[in-house]
Each structure stands twice: as structure tokens, then as C-alpha cells.
Amino acid sequence: MVRFFAASRFLFFLLFIASTGLIAPVQAQNADDQDAPPPPKRELRGMWIATVENIDWPRQRGQTPEQYRRDYLRLLDAGQRAGLNAVFVQIRPASDAFYKSDIEPWSKWLTGTQGKAPANGDDPLPFLITEAHRRGMEFHAWFNPYRATMDSVTARLAANHPYRQHPQWFLRYGGQLLYNPGLPEVRAHISRVILDVVRRYDIDAVHFDDYFYPYPAPGKVFHDEAAFQEHNPGGIAKLADWRRNNVNVLIHDLRDSIQSAKRWVKFGISPFGVWMNKSADPLGSDTRAGQPSYANLYADSRLWLEKGWIDYIVPQLYWSTNFKLVPYPILLEWWTRNHFDRHLYIGHGTYRMLESTRSDTTWRNPRELPRQIRLNRSYGEEVTGSVFFSAKSVLANPLHTTDTLRQNLYRHPALVPTMPWLDALPPQPVANLLLRRAGTAVTLSWQPGPVATDGDAATYYVLYRFGANERSTPNDPRRILALPRPAPGFPATYVDTTAVPGQAYAYYVTAVDRLHNESRPMRVITNGQPQPELAQGQAPAGTVAAAPAPTATPPAVAVAPPRAVPAPTASGASRAGAAQPVKVKTKAKRRGFFSRIFGR
């Protein structure tokens, strides 16, 4: 039944897209652009930048700061051209650091030798964050929590590597050195590392990948029996349930700690794409994956969503739509039913287009990635974005799929979806909006409004342009002219060089805070006459009395977070009956609110 539903929906969506054609940009609002349904205005579009083994960046070890900065900008510029609005940068691949740390050593994948600092004492992380923000991209700091080395050779570890001081924290498995997740001291260390970054750097999110307990290796045993006996205060009977509880405690406590440190920093995880197969658990997906995360990696991602411990999830759905064991449409449909009102972004295996694999040849079809993104969008607000693994595939443009993003699917800008459980209060509108028109150019300038009652100021702005007789709506990204992001506290200026001489326009400007809540607009109109114009902006009719969206009440943060989380039973019965987090319902109300404030 599920298979038939997903396939039918997929076929309908392909026929629908084929009938609409390409969507033209705002500068060329032709008939097709007017009639086609708009793309989503809010959609996270990201790429992972992997540093382990220099997969994406830096291109090689031991580069000068000038070289690795130039290579990073090359990746960001490729992402910006493709229409992306987020980057997920691996800053701690293996108990090491791509930033200045007093806790863990510099990464060998940055400088060539673990513990060796970059030239001139350079700290790359502020640069990485600033350049992403400058391009309108969120910066998600990607940590691998438990991996300590990519091999089991300890002689080359830096003097300040945690293994040197605490060898009892680690276990050897599968040719690697791994932290033992069952030790409270290990969880405390991992939290300390992450909170150090949260407090000192202007990141937008903390991000984990799919490595929790290690992927099972044939004939190998992960020997954590001693920790099971010594650190099991709840008396959990089964080793598997105890391991899951160890990961649950880390996720639960870390969520509380992040929110205490900075309330706007998100927490998201990208697990292996299959939680459980339906054959092993009735709550699972109709798939036949060999390494489901709940059973094999002890990562209960469904529970984290159900409890509201994470803000978003990016399941790694790296299979194609035709892969028989784990078909993309079947797994996608399962996640739309199991994300519990937290953001669901999809991880796409775009690296597979660079391979010559015989296991999933559908990835050789240039239509496969566009097909997956369109299928995501067919679920509306249940799926709110995509992340591509990895940046190298965005830069390489395999099968011209990056061109397809730039020219079609991501042709128009998108705002990152809001998270009302973190913040639902919009910033104050802009002030002193002015329009000057001389010749063909239209120059708009404005100043930031006062800070909102929650202390948030504008982070960037949305500039819309409509024809004189066109109905104005904030929900159509084809009318977004630009997303200016001036330096904090400075006036903003934008020059519209695409305005047609003799044509009248209405410009709307809104302010957006760092969690992407959008303010009431200010409007200014040009009459299109040949003589110079000077016009003062004003609020559209009906907006003055409009009340801002209510502030979501954040969950209370315990002074001393609990050190144990009840483990779900293996049968799944307690998982199904667990309490769900309360969601602040703002989406429907916000659409009506914006219809009023745009004054049309």
C-alpha cells in the first residue's frame, strides 16, 4: 500500500513538472512565470563540506592560510551560484580541531601534522563562518562525537590529544580508536568540546553525522562489557538498550546545554537513512537495509524527534528511486510520517554521480537528483529542504545537475524555514526607507529598526518587487529581488539595475532575524516617470495595528540536567506511546497575517 501510494504520487508529480516548464526569474516575469505555481519560499538548501581525509576541503594538508581560504571560497561561491543557503562544515572530524582549541589538538588534515598550528597563528573558523554568512548561508558546525582516529596508530597522536591523558576512555575497533560512549567522563568531554565552540564562535547550529556506536565489522566485537557493568545506574538489562541510552543521554543533555548557552543555536543530526526495517519493527520502513541505525548503531533518531531533543534531522537517503532494497520514495514517505513536527531535510547522495558503481546505476541518469527534489516538494511542508553530500559534487557539476539547480529548481532564492519552538517573534520593521530614481537605476536605502522585545535585531533583509497592478504576496519567491545582508548596525542600500524605464513598481522591504522570522513590511512606490523621483517608504495599509506573532515559550532548562534517560524497550511499544513535544502552530496564521500586512 505504501509502495503504491509513493509511486503514484511520484508519477503525478513528474507529469506536473513536465507540464509547467522552467520558471523564469523575477527580472523576466513572462506569462509562463506568472502562471506556474511558485517554488517554496522557505527551503533549506545545503551541502556538506567534509574535512576528514581532505574529502572536500582543504584540498591538501599543510596549505598556507591564503591557500586554504581560497579553496574554501571556491566551494562557497559554487554553492552560492547553485542557490544554496546553508553549509555543514566538518570542524571536528576525529577528536581534533579546525579551530583554535585548548581542549583538543589541531587537525592533521589542516596543517599536515596533528597538533601543529596554522601559519601565523591563524584560526580558520571565524573566517569560515563570516564568509558563509556574507553569502547568505547558515553555518552548521559539524562534529563527529565518538571517532578519535581513522587508524589505531597512537604514536602520531599529538601531546594534547585526549588519549594521552585518558587512555581508559578509548576502545580499539575496526582499525580505529573510538571513544567509549558508555563512560560519563566521555560524554562530559564531548559536551565540553562542543559548548566551547558554541560559546566562542558565531555558529548557527551544532550538527552530528551518522557515526555513533561504530558500524558493525565482520567478526569484530566492541568490548564495552566493563562499562556496562560499572556505569549502569538504571540497571538496564540488555546491552543494546544500555548503549542506546548512552547516546540518548548525550543528545538530551547536549540539547539543554546548547539552549542554555545560546538560545538561537540549532541542534541537528544526520543519521543513517533507515531507522528500522518493518520486518524487524512494525514502526519501521518497508525496506531491507543491512545496517538500520536503531539496531546496529544504537542511534534512536525517531525517539530524539519524538521527544523534541533535536531541531532538525537530515536522514541520509543516498539510494536512488529505483534501488530495490531501499527505494528512495518509500523511505522518504516514512520520514514524512516520523519527523514529529521537527524540520525534515533530506540528505542526497550526489557523490554517487561521481562514481562508476554498479550497485545503483540510476544515479547515472541526470534526471535522478531533480526527480528526488521534486518528490520532496510534493510533500509540501513535511519536507523542508535538501543537503548534498558533498561539496565536491556541487562544484564538479556531474551530469550538469548543478546547472539544473541553478537554472531551474533553485533559480529563485529561498529563506531558511523558521523554528517557532526556538523563536516565533519577528524583528521590528525597517526605518527610513527611501527610493531614489534617476535614469534607469532605482536606489533603495533603509536603516535597521529598533531591536525586538526579545533582544533580536535584523540579520538580513528581503527586498520584493511587484508590478504596479500586481497583487503583492510574500509567499512567492519569484518576486524576491535580493536578500541584502549589510554589516550589523549599518544602513542598507540596494541598486535595482533591472527596472524597466517608464514602468512603475512597488517595492517591499522586510527585516529577518537570525532564526529567519520576517517582520512587517515597509513599502515604497515609483511611478516610472522619466524625471527623477524621491519617495519615502511607509507601512502598507492595515499593517500599523497588526500584532507581531506571539513568542513561543521555550522549555524550561534544568539547572542540573538529568544524567539518565529512560531507554525504550526493544519491542517498540513504549516508543509508540511516548509523549510528543508541543508544537507552536504558527504557519497557517502567518499566511493570513502576511496577506493583511502586504495591504493588497
XYZ file of C-alpha atoms in Angstrom:
600
model
C 0.000 0.000 0.000
C 2.768 2.425 0.934
C 4.751 1.466 -2.160
C 1.726 2.109 -4.441
C 0.978 5.453 -2.743
C 4.533 6.756 -3.115
C 4.865 5.594 -6.715
C 1.523 7.122 -7.738
C 2.369 10.406 -6.089
C 5.764 10.393 -7.734
C 4.307 9.776 -11.231
C 1.753 12.547 -10.775
C 4.458 14.989 -9.715
C 6.675 14.180 -12.706
C 3.767 14.810 -15.082
C 3.001 18.043 -13.248
C 6.566 19.339 -13.516
C 6.800 18.384 -17.175
C 3.694 20.422 -17.909
C 4.934 23.598 -16.191
C 8.336 24.075 -17.809
C 11.044 26.335 -16.418
C 10.217 29.125 -14.023
C 11.622 32.471 -15.107
C 13.382 34.811 -12.659
C 11.877 37.984 -11.275
C 13.623 40.115 -13.870
C 11.784 38.319 -16.672
C 8.241 37.889 -15.462
C 6.783 36.313 -18.583
C 3.466 34.542 -18.944
C 4.868 31.147 -18.005
C 6.405 32.621 -14.853
C 3.093 34.264 -13.908
C 1.036 31.097 -14.404
C 3.357 28.457 -12.925
C 2.965 27.633 -9.222
C 5.713 29.291 -7.188
C 8.572 27.230 -5.742
C 8.766 27.103 -1.941
C 9.741 30.400 -0.402
C 11.249 28.633 2.600
C 13.546 25.712 1.918
C 16.903 24.799 3.390
C 19.417 24.110 0.609
C 22.773 22.947 1.878
C 25.940 20.983 1.232
C 28.309 19.111 3.490
C 31.955 20.194 3.412
C 33.886 17.149 4.641
C 37.392 17.665 6.009
C 38.209 14.092 7.089
C 40.801 12.666 4.691
C 40.535 16.029 2.852
C 37.419 14.830 1.020
C 36.246 18.353 0.170
C 38.449 20.826 1.983
C 41.270 21.673 2.370
C 42.344 20.223 -0.975
C 45.565 19.026 0.639
C 47.229 19.104 4.036
C 49.698 21.758 5.055
C 48.421 24.603 2.893
C 49.054 28.202 3.887
C 46.078 30.140 5.280
C 45.852 32.022 1.983
C 45.596 28.740 0.064
C 43.019 27.032 2.236
C 40.951 30.206 2.431
C 40.949 30.498 -1.337
C 39.844 26.860 -1.722
C 37.057 27.362 0.812
C 35.764 30.431 -1.011
C 35.767 28.418 -4.223
C 33.361 25.933 -2.625
C 31.166 28.661 -1.131
C 30.947 30.523 -4.421
C 29.911 27.320 -6.203
C 27.210 26.771 -3.586
C 26.013 30.351 -3.835
C 25.743 30.121 -7.629
C 23.719 26.937 -7.225
C 21.252 28.702 -4.905
C 22.301 27.146 -1.581
C 21.645 28.856 1.742
C 23.482 26.614 4.244
C 26.816 24.857 4.661
C 27.629 21.994 7.025
C 31.360 22.213 7.694
C 33.189 19.391 9.478
C 35.250 21.189 12.115
C 35.951 18.156 14.364
C 36.407 15.037 12.222
C 38.290 12.864 14.725
C 38.827 14.390 18.174
C 40.766 17.201 16.519
C 40.058 20.806 15.650
C 39.801 23.086 12.632
C 39.780 25.983 15.088
C 41.897 27.243 17.979
C 41.205 24.942 20.924
C 42.649 24.436 24.386
C 40.884 21.075 24.628
C 41.870 19.113 21.509
C 44.751 19.320 19.010
C 44.841 20.982 15.608
C 43.756 18.591 12.864
C 46.370 16.919 10.706
C 44.017 17.345 7.741
C 44.508 21.090 8.107
C 48.218 21.529 8.838
C 49.689 18.134 7.926
C 50.711 17.248 11.484
C 48.285 16.802 14.342
C 48.830 19.471 16.973
C 50.696 21.814 14.642
C 49.088 25.255 14.397
C 48.483 27.025 11.064
C 50.979 29.617 9.930
C 50.900 32.959 11.750
C 48.598 31.532 14.419
C 45.635 31.662 12.059
C 42.263 30.493 13.385
C 40.240 29.473 10.306
C 36.836 29.192 11.948
C 35.876 32.899 12.197
C 36.743 33.260 8.514
C 34.716 30.169 7.575
C 31.669 31.483 9.426
C 31.914 35.089 8.241
C 32.270 34.161 4.578
C 29.303 31.803 4.758
C 27.159 34.493 6.377
C 28.332 37.045 3.824
C 26.830 34.817 1.125
C 23.550 34.395 2.963
C 24.372 30.882 4.203
C 23.822 29.396 7.631
C 26.920 27.826 9.162
C 26.285 24.404 10.737
C 29.341 23.282 12.727
C 29.699 19.553 12.052
C 31.184 17.409 14.833
C 31.888 13.687 14.874
C 31.308 12.889 18.546
C 32.922 9.469 19.088
C 35.629 8.937 16.462
C 39.141 9.576 17.823
C 41.335 8.372 14.943
C 40.980 6.945 11.450
C 43.537 4.278 12.342
C 44.738 2.586 15.519
C 48.286 4.029 15.499
C 48.700 6.158 18.615
C 52.357 7.108 18.156
C 51.462 10.014 15.857
C 48.854 11.497 18.193
C 49.652 14.997 19.462
C 50.794 15.505 23.027
C 47.499 17.217 23.896
C 45.273 14.567 22.336
C 42.820 13.311 24.988
C 44.190 9.781 24.535
C 47.475 10.905 26.089
C 45.775 11.928 29.332
C 42.875 9.458 29.407
C 43.642 6.230 27.512
C 40.920 4.478 29.522
C 38.294 6.491 27.623
C 39.034 4.713 24.353
C 38.467 1.370 22.668
C 40.029 -0.085 19.531
C 37.588 -1.386 16.967
C 37.679 -1.903 13.219
C 41.153 -0.417 12.887
C 40.183 2.819 14.642
C 40.381 4.373 18.072
C 36.928 5.263 19.384
C 35.594 6.979 22.481
C 33.611 4.645 24.729
C 30.058 6.111 24.730
C 29.236 4.296 27.975
C 31.548 6.412 30.114
C 30.104 9.548 31.765
C 33.535 11.179 31.501
C 33.435 10.742 27.716
C 30.027 12.375 27.448
C 31.234 15.261 29.606
C 34.295 15.728 27.393
C 32.293 15.714 24.157
C 29.841 18.233 25.582
C 32.692 20.429 26.772
C 34.255 20.442 23.290
C 31.000 21.375 21.585
C 29.942 24.025 24.089
C 33.367 25.624 23.790
C 32.621 26.235 20.106
C 29.033 27.318 20.768
C 30.158 29.963 23.261
C 33.185 31.314 21.368
C 32.054 31.296 17.732
C 29.059 32.677 15.844
C 27.762 29.340 14.521
C 24.126 28.796 13.602
C 23.871 25.122 14.508
C 25.592 22.095 16.009
C 25.479 19.157 13.620
C 26.225 15.421 14.018
C 26.557 12.853 11.254
C 25.656 9.137 11.360
C 28.615 7.821 13.404
C 27.525 6.922 16.916
C 28.423 3.404 18.002
C 30.557 2.043 15.156
C 29.144 0.290 12.124
C 29.492 -3.451 12.875
C 32.604 -5.000 11.358
C 32.502 -8.700 10.411
C 33.997 -10.893 13.107
C 34.705 -7.956 15.441
C 33.315 -7.332 18.930
C 33.025 -3.903 20.551
C 34.252 -4.695 24.047
C 32.397 -2.312 26.364
C 31.279 -5.006 28.838
C 33.173 -3.406 31.727
C 31.445 -0.063 31.241
C 28.102 -1.870 31.015
C 28.682 -3.340 34.450
C 30.189 -0.246 36.101
C 28.085 2.573 34.599
C 24.535 1.274 34.552
C 22.753 3.074 37.410
C 19.333 2.330 35.956
C 20.023 -1.394 35.860
C 19.186 -1.697 32.160
C 19.136 -5.416 31.435
C 20.071 -5.553 27.772
C 23.379 -4.332 26.393
C 21.702 -2.925 23.254
C 19.215 -0.865 25.291
C 22.023 0.395 27.537
C 24.029 1.503 24.506
C 21.036 3.357 23.074
C 20.506 5.034 26.426
C 24.118 6.235 26.462
C 23.570 8.026 23.159
C 20.177 9.310 24.317
C 21.740 10.868 27.422
C 24.326 12.677 25.308
C 21.713 14.032 22.887
C 19.291 15.060 25.659
C 21.883 16.784 27.834
C 23.635 18.458 24.934
C 20.366 19.919 23.695
C 19.728 21.535 27.077
C 23.285 22.832 27.319
C 23.235 24.400 23.855
C 19.986 26.188 24.605
C 21.363 27.466 27.913
C 24.457 28.841 26.200
C 22.792 30.412 23.142
C 19.075 30.046 22.581
C 19.326 30.599 18.816
C 21.814 27.809 18.071
C 20.073 24.834 16.483
C 20.890 21.172 17.043
C 20.549 18.732 14.167
C 21.607 15.214 13.273
C 22.092 13.321 10.010
C 21.547 9.628 10.783
C 21.809 6.620 8.533
C 18.689 6.747 6.368
C 16.913 3.660 7.740
C 15.811 3.762 11.372
C 14.491 0.169 11.343
C 13.167 -2.217 8.723
C 9.494 -3.018 9.056
C 10.299 -6.738 9.119
C 12.077 -6.209 12.458
C 9.873 -3.461 13.940
C 6.292 -2.591 12.954
C 7.153 1.104 13.269
C 9.931 0.790 10.703
C 10.049 1.416 6.970
C 9.221 -1.108 4.246
C 12.896 -1.512 3.392
C 15.649 -4.138 3.583
C 18.620 -2.154 4.805
C 21.556 -4.049 6.289
C 22.584 -1.508 8.941
C 19.484 0.139 10.462
C 20.562 2.828 12.895
C 18.366 1.798 15.827
C 19.593 -1.813 15.924
C 23.144 -1.527 14.595
C 24.379 1.955 15.555
C 22.246 2.295 18.719
C 21.015 5.653 17.442
C 17.298 6.063 18.153
C 16.752 9.083 15.908
C 12.984 8.614 15.925
C 12.926 8.979 19.719
C 15.014 12.172 19.564
C 12.446 13.695 17.238
C 9.529 12.398 19.274
C 10.940 13.963 22.443
C 11.921 17.223 20.743
C 15.601 16.837 21.640
C 16.775 17.935 18.183
C 15.591 20.748 15.935
C 16.092 19.081 12.582
C 17.007 15.762 11.053
C 18.785 15.045 7.760
C 18.416 11.295 7.091
C 20.994 10.114 4.594
C 18.787 8.817 1.785
C 21.659 8.057 -0.556
C 19.748 5.456 -2.579
C 18.036 6.108 -5.903
C 14.353 5.978 -6.686
C 14.844 2.569 -8.353
C 17.026 0.869 -5.741
C 15.073 -2.268 -4.815
C 16.252 -2.855 -1.248
C 15.787 0.731 -0.077
C 13.736 2.712 -2.639
C 14.021 6.457 -2.171
C 10.240 7.149 -2.449
C 9.364 4.520 0.170
C 11.891 5.775 2.684
C 11.044 9.426 2.040
C 7.365 8.744 2.721
C 8.294 7.009 6.004
C 10.262 10.012 7.217
C 7.390 12.376 6.405
C 5.316 10.386 8.912
C 8.002 10.180 11.573
C 9.673 13.563 11.987
C 7.243 14.711 14.725
C 6.966 18.317 13.517
C 10.689 18.952 13.654
C 12.344 20.034 10.425
C 12.950 17.246 7.934
C 15.692 17.874 5.390
C 16.843 15.099 3.086
C 20.468 14.099 2.614
C 21.091 13.307 -1.067
C 23.990 11.103 -2.209
C 25.176 13.347 -5.012
C 28.691 11.881 -4.670
C 27.306 8.777 -6.354
C 27.148 10.623 -9.658
C 30.951 10.816 -9.499
C 31.276 7.038 -9.030
C 31.108 4.184 -11.517
C 29.161 1.973 -9.132
C 27.176 -0.951 -10.493
C 25.018 -1.310 -7.394
C 22.759 1.664 -8.146
C 23.106 2.693 -11.773
C 20.094 5.033 -11.655
C 22.487 7.671 -10.293
C 23.995 7.833 -13.785
C 20.761 9.409 -15.015
C 20.907 13.242 -14.934
C 17.188 13.273 -14.077
C 17.634 11.389 -10.791
C 18.581 14.269 -8.478
C 15.914 16.656 -9.869
C 13.405 13.817 -9.515
C 14.257 13.402 -5.836
C 13.987 17.132 -5.094
C 10.634 17.387 -6.870
C 9.378 14.380 -4.959
C 10.462 16.077 -1.714
C 8.488 19.169 -2.672
C 5.381 17.126 -3.440
C 5.059 16.606 0.338
C 4.769 20.339 0.964
C 5.826 21.447 4.427
C 6.546 17.892 5.578
C 9.899 18.100 3.755
C 11.583 21.480 4.058
C 14.951 21.097 2.414
C 17.855 19.143 0.947
C 21.528 18.744 1.807
C 24.033 17.340 -0.695
C 26.953 15.067 0.078
C 29.213 16.525 -0.689
C 30.505 19.958 -1.729
C 32.822 18.345 -4.254
C 29.802 17.117 -6.210
C 28.246 20.589 -6.230
C 31.498 22.064 -7.525
C 32.096 19.326 -10.122
C 28.605 19.663 -11.653
C 28.265 15.952 -12.517
C 25.755 15.244 -15.301
C 25.105 19.022 -15.250
C 22.950 18.606 -12.153
C 24.380 21.744 -10.507
C 23.324 23.602 -13.647
C 19.822 22.194 -13.145
C 19.753 23.557 -9.606
C 20.982 26.984 -10.696
C 18.788 27.327 -13.790
C 15.637 25.595 -12.604
C 14.992 24.088 -9.180
C 16.932 26.720 -7.201
C 16.511 29.513 -9.716
C 14.775 31.710 -7.146
C 16.070 32.420 -3.633
C 14.700 30.680 -0.573
C 14.633 31.641 3.083
C 15.580 29.036 5.675
C 12.433 27.673 7.400
C 11.611 29.123 10.801
C 11.663 27.171 14.065
C 8.843 28.587 16.202
C 9.757 26.344 19.145
C 13.028 28.324 19.347
C 11.750 31.771 18.402
C 8.493 32.988 16.848
C 8.871 36.739 17.448
C 9.659 38.715 14.261
C 12.054 41.661 14.298
C 10.911 45.270 14.037
C 10.295 46.721 10.547
C 12.972 48.747 8.793
C 13.155 52.515 9.271
C 13.686 55.478 6.932
C 13.032 53.614 3.683
C 13.874 55.884 0.747
C 13.655 55.434 -3.025
C 15.656 57.483 -5.498
C 15.210 57.055 -9.228
C 17.467 58.785 -11.699
C 17.700 57.441 -15.210
C 17.326 53.665 -15.353
C 18.556 52.794 -11.862
C 16.371 52.669 -8.760
C 18.254 53.065 -5.480
C 16.673 51.989 -2.217
C 18.123 52.685 1.213
C 16.900 51.999 4.721
C 18.073 51.637 8.290
C 17.513 48.824 10.764
C 14.592 49.227 13.100
C 14.900 49.026 16.882
C 15.619 45.658 18.461
C 12.616 43.444 19.173
C 11.403 42.767 22.696
C 13.404 39.528 22.791
C 16.583 41.489 22.009
C 16.860 40.336 18.390
C 17.917 42.757 15.675
C 17.659 42.312 11.935
C 20.248 39.931 10.468
C 19.321 40.408 6.812
C 16.501 41.805 4.690
C 14.130 40.662 1.959
C 13.537 43.050 -0.934
C 10.443 42.297 -3.037
C 9.457 43.964 -6.308
C 5.970 43.923 -7.824
C 4.419 45.498 -10.883
C 2.143 48.494 -10.304
C -1.041 46.472 -10.854
C 0.237 43.162 -9.485
C -1.174 41.557 -6.364
C 1.524 41.581 -3.701
C 2.181 38.470 -1.670
C 5.142 37.499 0.490
C 4.790 33.800 -0.346
C 6.114 33.938 -3.914
C 9.937 33.886 -4.022
C 9.845 34.833 -7.716
C 9.190 38.380 -6.540
C 12.238 38.462 -4.261
C 14.715 40.822 -5.837
C 17.520 40.445 -3.301
C 18.408 39.340 0.226
C 20.738 42.164 1.371
C 22.924 41.471 4.391
C 24.764 44.657 5.403
C 27.227 44.766 8.253
C 25.422 44.834 11.621
C 24.244 48.309 12.600
C 24.939 49.880 9.219
C 22.363 51.294 6.759
C 21.481 49.115 3.785
C 21.493 50.199 0.152
C 20.403 48.318 -2.944
C 20.529 49.482 -6.564
C 17.974 47.869 -8.863
C 19.554 47.980 -12.305
C 16.895 45.735 -13.857
C 13.998 48.177 -13.501
C 12.449 48.887 -16.913
C 12.386 52.619 -17.777
C 8.862 54.012 -17.775
C 7.476 51.132 -15.695
C 6.039 51.653 -12.212
C 6.925 49.310 -9.355
C 6.063 48.689 -5.730
C 8.995 47.681 -3.536
C 8.542 45.984 -0.175
C 11.308 45.558 2.396
C 11.147 43.236 5.416
C 13.662 42.543 8.178
C 14.624 38.990 9.128
C 16.277 37.844 12.366
C 18.868 35.084 12.630
C 16.186 32.429 13.116
C 14.525 33.719 9.930
C 11.394 35.290 11.372
C 10.224 38.027 9.000
C 8.991 41.458 10.048
C 6.062 43.502 8.835
C 6.968 45.236 5.559
C 7.648 48.776 4.575
C 6.548 49.796 1.064
C 7.677 52.416 -1.401
C 6.281 53.046 -4.893
C 7.876 54.501 -8.006
C 5.647 55.928 -10.754
C 8.048 55.124 -13.575
C 8.130 58.656 -14.978
C 11.312 59.809 -16.779
C 12.020 62.680 -14.375
C 13.996 61.969 -11.168
C 11.976 60.602 -8.255
C 12.369 60.698 -4.498
C 9.860 58.686 -2.446
C 9.522 57.921 1.253
C 8.541 54.417 2.358
C 5.542 53.716 4.544
C 3.744 50.773 6.049
C 1.121 49.242 3.723
C -2.493 49.871 4.630
C -3.682 47.735 7.533
C -0.274 46.954 8.964
C 0.083 49.507 11.748
C -2.337 47.794 14.105
C -1.213 44.278 13.244
C 0.255 42.494 16.235
C 3.515 40.562 15.936
C 3.452 36.801 16.128
C 3.417 35.511 19.698
C 6.669 34.393 21.214
C 6.976 30.658 21.670
C 7.660 29.792 25.268
C 10.871 27.784 25.345
C 11.019 24.702 27.507
C 12.432 25.276 30.961
C 16.105 24.398 31.235
C 17.071 22.408 34.286
C 19.939 23.783 36.328
C 21.376 20.290 36.598
C 20.271 18.209 33.586
C 19.404 14.609 34.437
C 22.156 12.114 33.782
C 19.920 9.252 32.696
C 17.192 8.938 30.109
C 14.762 6.005 30.214
C 15.667 3.613 27.438
C 12.869 2.450 25.117
C 12.020 -1.215 25.122
C 13.175 -3.389 22.280
C 9.588 -4.201 21.276
C 8.865 -0.584 20.359
C 5.693 -0.420 22.488
C 6.970 2.350 24.763
C 8.263 4.288 21.761
C 4.814 4.410 20.224
C 3.241 5.670 23.426
C 5.841 8.258 24.393
C 4.724 11.824 24.968
C 5.173 14.121 21.980
C 6.583 17.647 22.220
C 4.160 20.523 21.952
C 4.388 22.345 18.640
C 3.598 26.031 18.323
C 1.111 26.228 15.454
C 2.001 29.392 13.586
C 2.159 28.518 9.898
C -1.473 28.938 8.912
C -1.838 32.084 10.986
C 1.297 33.578 9.491
C -0.003 33.261 5.931
C -3.162 35.182 6.801
C -1.152 37.756 8.742
C 1.136 38.452 5.802
C -1.786 38.703 3.419
C -3.066 41.552 5.566
C 0.244 43.324 6.115
C 1.084 43.487 2.430
C -2.049 45.567 2.063
C -3.495 44.023 -1.105
